Each structure stands twice: as structure tokens, then as C-alpha cells.
Amino acid sequence: MTLPDHVRIVEVGPRDGFQAESRFIPTELKVEIIERLAAAGVRDIEAVSFVHPRVIPQMADAAEVMARVERRPGVRYLALVPNLKGAERALEAGVDALRLVVCVTETYNRNNVGLSVDESLELFGDVVRLAGDVPTSVVLAVAFGCPFEGEVPEDRVLDLARRFVDLGSAELGIADSAGLANPLQVHRLLRRLAEALPGVPKWLHLHDTRGLGLANAVAAMEEGIDTFDTSLGGLGGCPIMKGASGNIATEEMLYLCHEMGLATGVDLDAVRDASRALEAFLGRELPSRVLRAGTREELVARNQNAGEPCRES
Ligand code: ZN
């Protein structure tokens, strides 16, 4: 089994996570969280979405967030864009890369972005041309299963992946938006994608809706994937999907990698502090289990200091 030596964490909490929150998160707290994540060592942050404020009011201050956030050298600040207008706003805000979500099933794409998949292909080509030197990538959503159409044929994902790469997608994002993937399916699809599109950098966007998120991440690592979207505290959901839950939690992914001896360059403690700052504002506990349970070292230290045997079974 070969695993990557270094795993690249793309923190998507400020976008995927925040947009699932109904209570408006003040701009200054958004900026603070993004800055804390960068200070923690995260090198890629999906900071905002330039979606129309009527659709997602939480993202109404996207331009302001980007203007106020202190840019750290070496950190890429990414934005999600749903259309050309959003891409224009993102480029004006000086983001480092654009991402555009396209759902691989017609029903979901219509529900999510109001376009047919062919229309999304056309739009993507326009965004790539507009973005010029700014790298633009597609995220193929519901690639492992669709809440509306059920099973998603792998050939469909492969075909779309090829077409988006031909249109200029810098990297290829594969998303399990509904948390329906299983590790064998991840192995299979990624192996086929690697054969079909060697040399195209790929990343995985996993939701932990049914508890298989990290198992799927390990399966992907075994297929050579070294880049994962994660969200602090396990924040997240989907505005149009009932029963959706968060991305794999950044803390859990970091813990997994560090326990397995894979470097991430990210300080787990600093990410947990950011999650706690967010919990204080939201007034509830976030789903990340590592945030609650702590690390192995902390557990041992706690029990040694307590001086009593641990009676839990
Ligand atoms: Zn997502």
C-alpha cells in the first residue's frame, strides 16, 4: 500500500460550512476564521462563494471578506462561482483560483444551479476564458450518487471529467455531495479517472453524512489522491438537500494523517481553536469528534495526571 507522504488540506468551512448556517456570521468573524486557518498552516482556503445574495444571504459579504482578509504569502484563497457575474466579482476581488460546481446528473444540476449539464459546460468554457491566468477548476458534484437520480454511472462521470478538462479545467474535483460513496466505489472511480486522465491533478470533496467520510478518504489516498476538501469542526451541509451534513472535519482528517505519519503542515491545535471560536458564536457543538475527544497524547496525559485507572470499557 502506498500513501502520499504529504496531504494537502483545502479548507472549505468558510464556504461550504458557513453557507449552511442560517444565522448570518459577521464579516469580522469570517475574516478572523480565515486568518486563523491560514496561520494554522492551511495553504488552500475556499474562502467565499460569489453567489447572488438572494440565493445565499450568508455570502452577501464575499467581496468585503476578500478585501479585509490579510493575505498570507503562500496561501491560495479560492472562490466558488456559480455564473459569469460571480466570476467577474471573484476576479475583481483578486481571488487566486476559481471553482465551479457542476452536478453530474441533470436533475441535481437543475436544482442546484438551474442549468442543464450542457449549459454548465458552455458556462464553464466562458468562465475559463474570462479568468485568463487565474486557474479555474470544475467540481463534479454528486459523482458517487445522487439524491434525486440514485445511482450515477461511472461512465457519465468519466465522460464529463474529460469534457471539462478539455475546456481547460486546471484540476478536477470529485465530490460526494450527498455522502453516498463507499471505499470500494472510491477505489474504482478514481482508478478509472487516473487511467482516463493521467497527469490531471484531482482532489476529493467528501461529506461525512453516513460516517464513511474518512474511510473514503483513505481509499482515495491509496489511489494516489493527496488533496482533500475538509471543513473545520465538520461544519457544512447543503442548502437544497434534506438531511445533508458536513464535510469531513479538518481536525479528524489532520488527526488521521498525523497518526498515519503523513505530513499536512497544519497545526491541529490551531484549527481546533478556530472551531471553538466558531462554536462560541453559533452556540452549539460542531460535529468534529477530535474536537471533543482530543488527541491520543492528550488522552494519555489526562489519565496520567488523574492518577486513577481509566474504568471506561
Ligand atoms: Zn460540499
PDB file of C-alpha atoms and ligand atoms in Angstrom:
ATOM      1  CA  MET A   1       0.000   0.000   0.000  1.00  0.00           C
ATOM      2  CA  THR A   2       1.416   3.371  -0.953  1.00  0.00           C
ATOM      3  CA  LEU A   3       0.100   6.530   0.569  1.00  0.00           C
ATOM      4  CA  PRO A   4       1.109  10.097  -0.279  1.00  0.00           C
ATOM      5  CA  ASP A   5       3.875  11.488   2.035  1.00  0.00           C
ATOM      6  CA  HIS A   6       2.154  14.811   2.206  1.00  0.00           C
ATOM      7  CA  VAL A   7      -1.570  15.515   2.248  1.00  0.00           C
ATOM      8  CA  ARG A   8      -2.868  18.872   1.104  1.00  0.00           C
ATOM      9  CA  ILE A   9      -5.839  20.153   3.065  1.00  0.00           C
ATOM     10  CA  VAL A  10      -8.183  22.562   1.293  1.00  0.00           C
ATOM     11  CA  GLU A  11     -10.252  24.187   3.989  1.00  0.00           C
ATOM     12  CA  VAL A  12     -13.790  24.728   2.704  1.00  0.00           C
ATOM     13  CA  GLY A  13     -15.510  25.583   6.008  1.00  0.00           C
ATOM     14  CA  PRO A  14     -15.712  29.314   5.257  1.00  0.00           C
ATOM     15  CA  ARG A  15     -17.685  28.487   2.093  1.00  0.00           C
ATOM     16  CA  ASP A  16     -19.370  25.077   2.305  1.00  0.00           C
ATOM     17  CA  GLY A  17     -19.727  25.338   6.086  1.00  0.00           C
ATOM     18  CA  PHE A  18     -20.769  28.940   6.508  1.00  0.00           C
ATOM     19  CA  GLN A  19     -23.312  28.832   3.686  1.00  0.00           C
ATOM     20  CA  ALA A  20     -25.204  26.092   5.536  1.00  0.00           C
ATOM     21  CA  GLU A  21     -25.672  28.359   8.563  1.00  0.00           C
ATOM     22  CA  SER A  22     -28.924  30.288   8.658  1.00  0.00           C
ATOM     23  CA  ARG A  23     -27.676  32.860  11.167  1.00  0.00           C
ATOM     24  CA  PHE A  24     -25.515  35.492   9.500  1.00  0.00           C
ATOM     25  CA  ILE A  25     -21.902  35.184  10.595  1.00  0.00           C
ATOM     26  CA  PRO A  26     -20.483  38.702  10.979  1.00  0.00           C
ATOM     27  CA  THR A  27     -17.893  39.652   8.371  1.00  0.00           C
ATOM     28  CA  GLU A  28     -15.231  40.182  11.009  1.00  0.00           C
ATOM     29  CA  LEU A  29     -15.694  36.665  12.383  1.00  0.00           C
ATOM     30  CA  LYS A  30     -15.487  35.212   8.851  1.00  0.00           C
ATOM     31  CA  VAL A  31     -12.251  37.129   8.314  1.00  0.00           C
ATOM     32  CA  GLU A  32     -10.918  36.023  11.699  1.00  0.00           C
ATOM     33  CA  ILE A  33     -11.605  32.338  10.978  1.00  0.00           C
ATOM     34  CA  ILE A  34      -9.954  32.516   7.551  1.00  0.00           C
ATOM     35  CA  GLU A  35      -6.893  34.245   9.051  1.00  0.00           C
ATOM     36  CA  ARG A  36      -6.676  31.677  11.859  1.00  0.00           C
ATOM     37  CA  LEU A  37      -6.786  28.836   9.331  1.00  0.00           C
ATOM     38  CA  ALA A  38      -4.014  30.409   7.277  1.00  0.00           C
ATOM     39  CA  ALA A  39      -1.972  30.938  10.449  1.00  0.00           C
ATOM     40  CA  ALA A  40      -2.566  27.257  11.310  1.00  0.00           C
ATOM     41  CA  GLY A  41      -0.713  26.308   8.145  1.00  0.00           C
ATOM     42  CA  VAL A  42      -3.594  25.693   5.735  1.00  0.00           C
ATOM     43  CA  ARG A  43      -2.317  26.617   2.275  1.00  0.00           C
ATOM     44  CA  ASP A  44      -5.605  26.492   0.336  1.00  0.00           C
ATOM     45  CA  ILE A  45      -8.769  28.083   1.650  1.00  0.00           C
ATOM     46  CA  GLU A  46     -12.090  28.140  -0.166  1.00  0.00           C
ATOM     47  CA  ALA A  47     -12.935  31.441   1.424  1.00  0.00           C
ATOM     48  CA  VAL A  48     -16.163  32.599  -0.215  1.00  0.00           C
ATOM     49  CA  SER A  49     -18.790  31.986  -2.857  1.00  0.00           C
ATOM     50  CA  PHE A  50     -19.769  34.771  -5.248  1.00  0.00           C
ATOM     51  CA  VAL A  51     -23.345  33.618  -5.448  1.00  0.00           C
ATOM     52  CA  HIS A  52     -26.253  36.062  -5.617  1.00  0.00           C
ATOM     53  CA  PRO A  53     -27.094  37.256  -2.064  1.00  0.00           C
ATOM     54  CA  ARG A  54     -30.758  36.426  -2.677  1.00  0.00           C
ATOM     55  CA  VAL A  55     -29.816  32.776  -3.172  1.00  0.00           C
ATOM     56  CA  ILE A  56     -27.398  32.522  -0.241  1.00  0.00           C
ATOM     57  CA  PRO A  57     -27.611  35.583   2.034  1.00  0.00           C
ATOM     58  CA  GLN A  58     -24.697  34.260   4.123  1.00  0.00           C
ATOM     59  CA  MET A  59     -22.346  35.029   1.199  1.00  0.00           C
ATOM     60  CA  ALA A  60     -23.593  38.589   0.638  1.00  0.00           C
ATOM     61  CA  ASP A  61     -20.344  39.972   2.091  1.00  0.00           C
ATOM     62  CA  ALA A  62     -18.000  37.838  -0.053  1.00  0.00           C
ATOM     63  CA  ALA A  63     -16.248  40.843  -1.642  1.00  0.00           C
ATOM     64  CA  GLU A  64     -15.824  42.503   1.734  1.00  0.00           C
ATOM     65  CA  VAL A  65     -14.411  39.326   3.273  1.00  0.00           C
ATOM     66  CA  MET A  66     -11.842  39.088   0.483  1.00  0.00           C
ATOM     67  CA  ALA A  67     -10.978  42.797   0.829  1.00  0.00           C
ATOM     68  CA  ARG A  68     -10.491  42.577   4.575  1.00  0.00           C
ATOM     69  CA  VAL A  69      -8.695  39.283   4.944  1.00  0.00           C
ATOM     70  CA  GLU A  70      -4.946  39.679   5.395  1.00  0.00           C
ATOM     71  CA  ARG A  71      -3.367  37.668   2.582  1.00  0.00           C
ATOM     72  CA  ARG A  72      -0.633  35.398   3.766  1.00  0.00           C
ATOM     73  CA  PRO A  73       2.143  34.689   1.255  1.00  0.00           C
ATOM     74  CA  GLY A  74       1.952  31.117   0.000  1.00  0.00           C
ATOM     75  CA  VAL A  75      -1.757  30.772   0.765  1.00  0.00           C
ATOM     76  CA  ARG A  76      -4.271  30.419  -2.057  1.00  0.00           C
ATOM     77  CA  TYR A  77      -7.679  31.976  -1.467  1.00  0.00           C
ATOM     78  CA  LEU A  78     -10.248  30.249  -3.651  1.00  0.00           C
ATOM     79  CA  ALA A  79     -13.789  31.233  -4.536  1.00  0.00           C
ATOM     80  CA  LEU A  80     -16.747  29.283  -5.754  1.00  0.00           C
ATOM     81  CA  VAL A  81     -18.587  30.927  -8.644  1.00  0.00           C
ATOM     82  CA  PRO A  82     -21.994  29.865  -9.971  1.00  0.00           C
ATOM     83  CA  ASN A  83     -22.084  32.050 -13.093  1.00  0.00           C
ATOM     84  CA  LEU A  84     -20.233  34.679 -15.154  1.00  0.00           C
ATOM     85  CA  LYS A  85     -21.325  37.557 -12.943  1.00  0.00           C
ATOM     86  CA  GLY A  86     -19.954  35.698  -9.920  1.00  0.00           C
ATOM     87  CA  ALA A  87     -16.702  35.020 -11.777  1.00  0.00           C
ATOM     88  CA  GLU A  88     -16.355  38.733 -12.593  1.00  0.00           C
ATOM     89  CA  ARG A  89     -16.876  39.655  -8.949  1.00  0.00           C
ATOM     90  CA  ALA A  90     -14.405  36.991  -7.805  1.00  0.00           C
ATOM     91  CA  LEU A  91     -11.733  38.206 -10.217  1.00  0.00           C
ATOM     92  CA  GLU A  92     -12.301  41.819  -9.121  1.00  0.00           C
ATOM     93  CA  ALA A  93     -11.812  40.653  -5.537  1.00  0.00           C
ATOM     94  CA  GLY A  94      -8.450  39.197  -6.523  1.00  0.00           C
ATOM     95  CA  VAL A  95      -9.028  35.539  -5.630  1.00  0.00           C
ATOM     96  CA  ASP A  96      -6.260  33.095  -6.543  1.00  0.00           C
ATOM     97  CA  ALA A  97      -8.397  30.421  -8.188  1.00  0.00           C
ATOM     98  CA  LEU A  98     -11.992  29.799  -9.197  1.00  0.00           C
ATOM     99  CA  ARG A  99     -14.096  26.708  -8.696  1.00  0.00           C
ATOM    100  CA  LEU A 100     -17.354  25.983 -10.422  1.00  0.00           C
ATOM    101  CA  VAL A 101     -19.673  23.221  -9.239  1.00  0.00           C
ATOM    102  CA  VAL A 102     -21.405  21.118 -11.868  1.00  0.00           C
ATOM    103  CA  CYS A 103     -23.636  18.256 -10.839  1.00  0.00           C
ATOM    104  CA  VAL A 104     -23.199  15.172 -12.971  1.00  0.00           C
ATOM    105  CA  THR A 105     -26.917  14.405 -13.003  1.00  0.00           C
ATOM    106  CA  GLU A 106     -29.373  16.615 -14.883  1.00  0.00           C
ATOM    107  CA  THR A 107     -31.941  16.734 -12.069  1.00  0.00           C
ATOM    108  CA  TYR A 108     -29.460  17.785  -9.441  1.00  0.00           C
ATOM    109  CA  ASN A 109     -27.776  20.335 -11.689  1.00  0.00           C
ATOM    110  CA  ARG A 110     -31.136  21.951 -12.454  1.00  0.00           C
ATOM    111  CA  ASN A 111     -31.991  22.036  -8.756  1.00  0.00           C
ATOM    112  CA  ASN A 112     -28.593  23.323  -7.695  1.00  0.00           C
ATOM    113  CA  VAL A 113     -27.678  25.851 -10.379  1.00  0.00           C
ATOM    114  CA  GLY A 114     -30.750  25.993 -12.628  1.00  0.00           C
ATOM    115  CA  LEU A 115     -28.875  24.813 -15.728  1.00  0.00           C
ATOM    116  CA  SER A 116     -28.695  21.707 -17.853  1.00  0.00           C
ATOM    117  CA  VAL A 117     -25.320  19.980 -17.781  1.00  0.00           C
ATOM    118  CA  ASP A 118     -24.679  21.136 -21.379  1.00  0.00           C
ATOM    119  CA  GLU A 119     -25.388  24.714 -20.339  1.00  0.00           C
ATOM    120  CA  SER A 120     -22.929  24.272 -17.461  1.00  0.00           C
ATOM    121  CA  LEU A 121     -20.281  23.062 -19.904  1.00  0.00           C
ATOM    122  CA  GLU A 122     -20.776  26.159 -22.000  1.00  0.00           C
ATOM    123  CA  LEU A 123     -20.690  28.399 -18.947  1.00  0.00           C
ATOM    124  CA  PHE A 124     -17.511  26.737 -17.744  1.00  0.00           C
ATOM    125  CA  GLY A 125     -15.774  27.494 -21.056  1.00  0.00           C
ATOM    126  CA  ASP A 126     -16.828  31.149 -20.737  1.00  0.00           C
ATOM    127  CA  VAL A 127     -15.539  31.355 -17.155  1.00  0.00           C
ATOM    128  CA  VAL A 128     -12.175  29.841 -18.151  1.00  0.00           C
ATOM    129  CA  ARG A 129     -11.809  32.445 -20.924  1.00  0.00           C
ATOM    130  CA  LEU A 130     -12.797  35.287 -18.598  1.00  0.00           C
ATOM    131  CA  ALA A 131     -10.447  34.097 -15.844  1.00  0.00           C
ATOM    132  CA  GLY A 132      -7.397  34.068 -18.144  1.00  0.00           C
ATOM    133  CA  ASP A 133      -4.362  33.290 -15.967  1.00  0.00           C
ATOM    134  CA  VAL A 134      -6.425  32.612 -12.855  1.00  0.00           C
ATOM    135  CA  PRO A 135      -6.787  28.822 -12.632  1.00  0.00           C
ATOM    136  CA  THR A 136     -10.357  27.600 -12.886  1.00  0.00           C
ATOM    137  CA  SER A 137     -11.456  24.123 -11.893  1.00  0.00           C
ATOM    138  CA  VAL A 138     -14.647  22.163 -12.047  1.00  0.00           C
ATOM    139  CA  VAL A 139     -16.078  20.263  -9.100  1.00  0.00           C
ATOM    140  CA  LEU A 140     -18.111  17.297 -10.311  1.00  0.00           C
ATOM    141  CA  ALA A 141     -20.817  17.073  -7.658  1.00  0.00           C
ATOM    142  CA  VAL A 142     -22.874  14.013  -6.699  1.00  0.00           C
ATOM    143  CA  ALA A 143     -20.288  11.881  -8.538  1.00  0.00           C
ATOM    144  CA  PHE A 144     -20.905   8.890  -6.265  1.00  0.00           C
ATOM    145  CA  GLY A 145     -24.679   9.004  -6.017  1.00  0.00           C
ATOM    146  CA  CYS A 146     -27.484  11.486  -6.461  1.00  0.00           C
ATOM    147  CA  PRO A 147     -30.354  12.161  -4.040  1.00  0.00           C
ATOM    148  CA  PHE A 148     -32.707  12.557  -6.999  1.00  0.00           C
ATOM    149  CA  GLU A 149     -31.487  10.018  -9.539  1.00  0.00           C
ATOM    150  CA  GLY A 150     -29.887   7.463  -7.235  1.00  0.00           C
ATOM    151  CA  GLU A 151     -27.015   5.619  -8.843  1.00  0.00           C
ATOM    152  CA  VAL A 152     -24.656   7.642 -11.018  1.00  0.00           C
ATOM    153  CA  PRO A 153     -22.997   5.708 -13.875  1.00  0.00           C
ATOM    154  CA  GLU A 154     -19.191   5.903 -13.690  1.00  0.00           C
ATOM    155  CA  ASP A 155     -19.059   6.362 -17.468  1.00  0.00           C
ATOM    156  CA  ARG A 156     -21.039   9.543 -17.055  1.00  0.00           C
ATOM    157  CA  VAL A 157     -18.516  10.929 -14.547  1.00  0.00           C
ATOM    158  CA  LEU A 158     -15.609   9.943 -16.792  1.00  0.00           C
ATOM    159  CA  ASP A 159     -17.162  11.492 -19.861  1.00  0.00           C
ATOM    160  CA  LEU A 160     -17.844  14.791 -18.077  1.00  0.00           C
ATOM    161  CA  ALA A 161     -14.412  14.818 -16.480  1.00  0.00           C
ATOM    162  CA  ARG A 162     -12.810  14.562 -19.934  1.00  0.00           C
ATOM    163  CA  ARG A 163     -15.002  17.308 -21.351  1.00  0.00           C
ATOM    164  CA  PHE A 164     -14.248  19.731 -18.512  1.00  0.00           C
ATOM    165  CA  VAL A 165     -10.522  19.039 -18.733  1.00  0.00           C
ATOM    166  CA  ASP A 166     -10.701  19.712 -22.494  1.00  0.00           C
ATOM    167  CA  LEU A 167     -12.375  23.022 -21.708  1.00  0.00           C
ATOM    168  CA  GLY A 168      -9.424  23.993 -19.509  1.00  0.00           C
ATOM    169  CA  SER A 169     -10.180  22.786 -16.001  1.00  0.00           C
ATOM    170  CA  ALA A 170      -6.877  23.196 -14.148  1.00  0.00           C
ATOM    171  CA  GLU A 171      -7.677  20.462 -11.642  1.00  0.00           C
ATOM    172  CA  LEU A 172     -10.547  18.066 -11.232  1.00  0.00           C
ATOM    173  CA  GLY A 173     -12.688  17.996  -8.100  1.00  0.00           C
ATOM    174  CA  ILE A 174     -14.744  14.896  -7.425  1.00  0.00           C
ATOM    175  CA  ALA A 175     -17.483  15.445  -4.863  1.00  0.00           C
ATOM    176  CA  ASP A 176     -19.583  13.087  -2.811  1.00  0.00           C
ATOM    177  CA  SER A 177     -22.067  15.834  -2.029  1.00  0.00           C
ATOM    178  CA  ALA A 178     -24.729  13.532  -0.597  1.00  0.00           C
ATOM    179  CA  GLY A 179     -22.357  11.321   1.411  1.00  0.00           C
ATOM    180  CA  LEU A 180     -23.251   8.214  -0.608  1.00  0.00           C
ATOM    181  CA  ALA A 181     -19.798   6.913  -1.551  1.00  0.00           C
ATOM    182  CA  ASN A 182     -18.211   3.777  -0.141  1.00  0.00           C
ATOM    183  CA  PRO A 183     -14.483   2.978  -0.184  1.00  0.00           C
ATOM    184  CA  LEU A 184     -14.674   0.330  -2.934  1.00  0.00           C
ATOM    185  CA  GLN A 185     -16.570   2.724  -5.146  1.00  0.00           C
ATOM    186  CA  VAL A 186     -13.942   5.396  -4.461  1.00  0.00           C
ATOM    187  CA  HIS A 187     -11.165   2.981  -5.461  1.00  0.00           C
ATOM    188  CA  ARG A 188     -12.963   2.042  -8.658  1.00  0.00           C
ATOM    189  CA  LEU A 189     -13.876   5.511  -9.862  1.00  0.00           C
ATOM    190  CA  LEU A 190     -10.504   7.044  -9.036  1.00  0.00           C
ATOM    191  CA  ARG A 191      -8.662   4.215 -10.748  1.00  0.00           C
ATOM    192  CA  ARG A 192     -10.699   4.750 -13.893  1.00  0.00           C
ATOM    193  CA  LEU A 193     -10.176   8.519 -13.720  1.00  0.00           C
ATOM    194  CA  ALA A 194      -6.421   8.054 -13.302  1.00  0.00           C
ATOM    195  CA  GLU A 195      -6.345   5.858 -16.403  1.00  0.00           C
ATOM    196  CA  ALA A 196      -8.512   8.216 -18.424  1.00  0.00           C
ATOM    197  CA  LEU A 197      -6.865  11.456 -17.338  1.00  0.00           C
ATOM    198  CA  PRO A 198      -3.321  10.818 -16.144  1.00  0.00           C
ATOM    199  CA  GLY A 199      -1.440  13.925 -15.131  1.00  0.00           C
ATOM    200  CA  VAL A 200      -4.577  15.915 -14.302  1.00  0.00           C
ATOM    201  CA  PRO A 201      -4.435  16.846 -10.606  1.00  0.00           C
ATOM    202  CA  LYS A 202      -7.520  15.610  -8.792  1.00  0.00           C
ATOM    203  CA  TRP A 203      -8.965  16.254  -5.391  1.00  0.00           C
ATOM    204  CA  LEU A 204     -11.804  14.786  -3.373  1.00  0.00           C
ATOM    205  CA  HIS A 205     -14.653  16.602  -1.659  1.00  0.00           C
ATOM    206  CA  LEU A 206     -16.278  14.237   0.816  1.00  0.00           C
ATOM    207  CA  HIS A 207     -19.269  14.662   3.074  1.00  0.00           C
ATOM    208  CA  ASP A 208     -19.486  12.537   6.202  1.00  0.00           C
ATOM    209  CA  THR A 209     -23.265  12.163   6.119  1.00  0.00           C
ATOM    210  CA  ARG A 210     -23.223   8.417   6.776  1.00  0.00           C
ATOM    211  CA  GLY A 211     -19.954   8.154   8.667  1.00  0.00           C
ATOM    212  CA  LEU A 212     -17.910   6.868   5.723  1.00  0.00           C
ATOM    213  CA  GLY A 213     -16.037  10.097   5.041  1.00  0.00           C
ATOM    214  CA  LEU A 214     -12.620   9.152   6.432  1.00  0.00           C
ATOM    215  CA  ALA A 215     -12.811   5.586   5.140  1.00  0.00           C
ATOM    216  CA  ASN A 216     -13.417   7.062   1.703  1.00  0.00           C
ATOM    217  CA  ALA A 217     -10.502   9.461   2.184  1.00  0.00           C
ATOM    218  CA  VAL A 218      -8.129   6.579   2.963  1.00  0.00           C
ATOM    219  CA  ALA A 219      -9.369   4.702  -0.115  1.00  0.00           C
ATOM    220  CA  ALA A 220      -8.646   7.811  -2.188  1.00  0.00           C
ATOM    221  CA  MET A 221      -5.155   8.166  -0.700  1.00  0.00           C
ATOM    222  CA  GLU A 222      -4.476   4.554  -1.675  1.00  0.00           C
ATOM    223  CA  GLU A 223      -5.311   5.606  -5.236  1.00  0.00           C
ATOM    224  CA  GLY A 224      -2.739   8.403  -5.035  1.00  0.00           C
ATOM    225  CA  ILE A 225      -5.043  11.307  -4.199  1.00  0.00           C
ATOM    226  CA  ASP A 226      -3.272  13.785  -1.912  1.00  0.00           C
ATOM    227  CA  THR A 227      -5.701  16.705  -1.846  1.00  0.00           C
ATOM    228  CA  PHE A 228      -8.910  16.834   0.181  1.00  0.00           C
ATOM    229  CA  ASP A 229     -11.533  19.431   0.936  1.00  0.00           C
ATOM    230  CA  THR A 230     -12.308  19.473   4.652  1.00  0.00           C
ATOM    231  CA  SER A 231     -14.154  21.847   6.937  1.00  0.00           C
ATOM    232  CA  LEU A 232     -13.259  22.970  10.409  1.00  0.00           C
ATOM    233  CA  GLY A 233     -15.427  21.380  13.072  1.00  0.00           C
ATOM    234  CA  GLY A 234     -17.105  19.279  10.377  1.00  0.00           C
ATOM    235  CA  LEU A 235     -19.313  22.236   9.559  1.00  0.00           C
ATOM    236  CA  GLY A 236     -21.423  22.146   6.425  1.00  0.00           C
ATOM    237  CA  GLY A 237     -24.461  20.830   4.654  1.00  0.00           C
ATOM    238  CA  CYS A 238     -26.310  21.667   1.520  1.00  0.00           C
ATOM    239  CA  PRO A 239     -28.976  24.330   1.088  1.00  0.00           C
ATOM    240  CA  ILE A 240     -31.072  22.155  -1.247  1.00  0.00           C
ATOM    241  CA  MET A 241     -30.593  18.710   0.273  1.00  0.00           C
ATOM    242  CA  LYS A 242     -32.640  17.432   3.209  1.00  0.00           C
ATOM    243  CA  GLY A 243     -30.618  15.531   5.808  1.00  0.00           C
ATOM    244  CA  ALA A 244     -27.300  16.687   4.381  1.00  0.00           C
ATOM    245  CA  SER A 245     -24.422  17.006   6.792  1.00  0.00           C
ATOM    246  CA  GLY A 246     -20.969  18.433   6.913  1.00  0.00           C
ATOM    247  CA  ASN A 247     -17.736  17.819   5.097  1.00  0.00           C
ATOM    248  CA  ILE A 248     -15.157  15.558   6.664  1.00  0.00           C
ATOM    249  CA  ALA A 249     -13.893  17.559   9.625  1.00  0.00           C
ATOM    250  CA  THR A 250     -10.494  19.198   9.234  1.00  0.00           C
ATOM    251  CA  GLU A 251      -9.488  18.112  12.754  1.00  0.00           C
ATOM    252  CA  GLU A 252     -10.373  14.475  12.040  1.00  0.00           C
ATOM    253  CA  MET A 253      -8.547  14.473   8.716  1.00  0.00           C
ATOM    254  CA  LEU A 254      -5.465  16.040  10.330  1.00  0.00           C
ATOM    255  CA  TYR A 255      -5.579  13.508  13.160  1.00  0.00           C
ATOM    256  CA  LEU A 256      -5.927  10.646  10.670  1.00  0.00           C
ATOM    257  CA  CYS A 257      -2.973  11.859   8.592  1.00  0.00           C
ATOM    258  CA  HIS A 258      -0.717  12.640  11.553  1.00  0.00           C
ATOM    259  CA  GLU A 259      -1.452   9.287  13.247  1.00  0.00           C
ATOM    260  CA  MET A 260      -0.511   7.542   9.995  1.00  0.00           C
ATOM    261  CA  GLY A 261       2.688   9.579   9.694  1.00  0.00           C
ATOM    262  CA  LEU A 262       1.554  11.682   6.743  1.00  0.00           C
ATOM    263  CA  ALA A 263       2.550  15.339   6.883  1.00  0.00           C
ATOM    264  CA  THR A 264      -0.016  18.076   6.367  1.00  0.00           C
ATOM    265  CA  GLY A 265       1.869  21.165   7.537  1.00  0.00           C
ATOM    266  CA  VAL A 266      -1.238  22.139   9.504  1.00  0.00           C
ATOM    267  CA  ASP A 267      -1.363  22.638  13.262  1.00  0.00           C
ATOM    268  CA  LEU A 268      -4.318  20.691  14.657  1.00  0.00           C
ATOM    269  CA  ASP A 269      -4.452  22.756  17.864  1.00  0.00           C
ATOM    270  CA  ALA A 270      -4.747  25.999  15.961  1.00  0.00           C
ATOM    271  CA  VAL A 271      -7.592  24.605  13.831  1.00  0.00           C
ATOM    272  CA  ARG A 272      -9.396  23.445  16.970  1.00  0.00           C
ATOM    273  CA  ASP A 273      -9.080  26.928  18.442  1.00  0.00           C
ATOM    274  CA  ALA A 274     -10.710  28.333  15.314  1.00  0.00           C
ATOM    275  CA  SER A 275     -13.529  25.772  15.573  1.00  0.00           C
ATOM    276  CA  ARG A 276     -14.073  26.722  19.220  1.00  0.00           C
ATOM    277  CA  ALA A 277     -14.315  30.400  18.304  1.00  0.00           C
ATOM    278  CA  LEU A 278     -16.995  29.429  15.825  1.00  0.00           C
ATOM    279  CA  GLU A 279     -18.820  27.226  18.354  1.00  0.00           C
ATOM    280  CA  ALA A 280     -18.894  30.157  20.780  1.00  0.00           C
ATOM    281  CA  PHE A 281     -20.682  32.246  18.172  1.00  0.00           C
ATOM    282  CA  LEU A 282     -23.024  29.528  16.908  1.00  0.00           C
ATOM    283  CA  GLY A 283     -23.906  28.429  20.439  1.00  0.00           C
ATOM    284  CA  ARG A 284     -23.666  24.721  19.650  1.00  0.00           C
ATOM    285  CA  GLU A 285     -21.135  21.937  19.432  1.00  0.00           C
ATOM    286  CA  LEU A 286     -19.759  21.152  15.989  1.00  0.00           C
ATOM    287  CA  PRO A 287     -19.700  17.510  14.796  1.00  0.00           C
ATOM    288  CA  SER A 288     -15.895  17.002  14.786  1.00  0.00           C
ATOM    289  CA  ARG A 289     -15.093  14.155  17.178  1.00  0.00           C
ATOM    290  CA  VAL A 290     -11.432  15.078  17.518  1.00  0.00           C
ATOM    291  CA  LEU A 291     -12.583  18.497  18.693  1.00  0.00           C
ATOM    292  CA  ARG A 292     -14.343  16.745  21.628  1.00  0.00           C
ATOM    293  CA  ALA A 293     -12.092  13.787  22.342  1.00  0.00           C
ATOM    294  CA  GLY A 294      -8.704  15.385  21.705  1.00  0.00           C
ATOM    295  CA  THR A 295      -5.638  13.523  20.516  1.00  0.00           C
ATOM    296  CA  ARG A 296      -4.008  10.340  21.726  1.00  0.00           C
ATOM    297  CA  GLU A 297      -1.273  12.311  23.567  1.00  0.00           C
ATOM    298  CA  GLU A 298      -3.862  14.438  25.324  1.00  0.00           C
ATOM    299  CA  LEU A 299      -5.817  11.395  26.438  1.00  0.00           C
ATOM    300  CA  VAL A 300      -2.728   9.739  27.889  1.00  0.00           C
ATOM    301  CA  ALA A 301      -1.630  12.951  29.607  1.00  0.00           C
ATOM    302  CA  ARG A 302      -5.100  13.396  31.088  1.00  0.00           C
ATOM    303  CA  ASN A 303      -5.191   9.898  32.507  1.00  0.00           C
ATOM    304  CA  GLN A 304      -1.643  10.074  33.863  1.00  0.00           C
ATOM    305  CA  ASN A 305      -2.397  13.333  35.606  1.00  0.00           C
ATOM    306  CA  ALA A 306      -5.614  11.979  37.033  1.00  0.00           C
ATOM    307  CA  GLY A 307      -3.617   9.254  38.802  1.00  0.00           C
ATOM    308  CA  GLU A 308      -6.561   6.888  38.640  1.00  0.00           C
ATOM    309  CA  PRO A 309      -7.046   3.945  36.348  1.00  0.00           C
ATOM    310  CA  CYS A 310      -9.421   4.504  33.497  1.00  0.00           C
ATOM    311  CA  ARG A 311     -12.537   2.465  34.180  1.00  0.00           C
ATOM    312  CA  GLU A 312     -14.252   3.014  30.892  1.00  0.00           C
ATOM    313  CA  SER A 313     -14.731  -0.067  28.813  1.00  0.00           C
TER     314      SER A 313
HETATM  315 ZN    ZN B   1     -19.947  20.119  -0.226  1.00  0.00          ZN
END
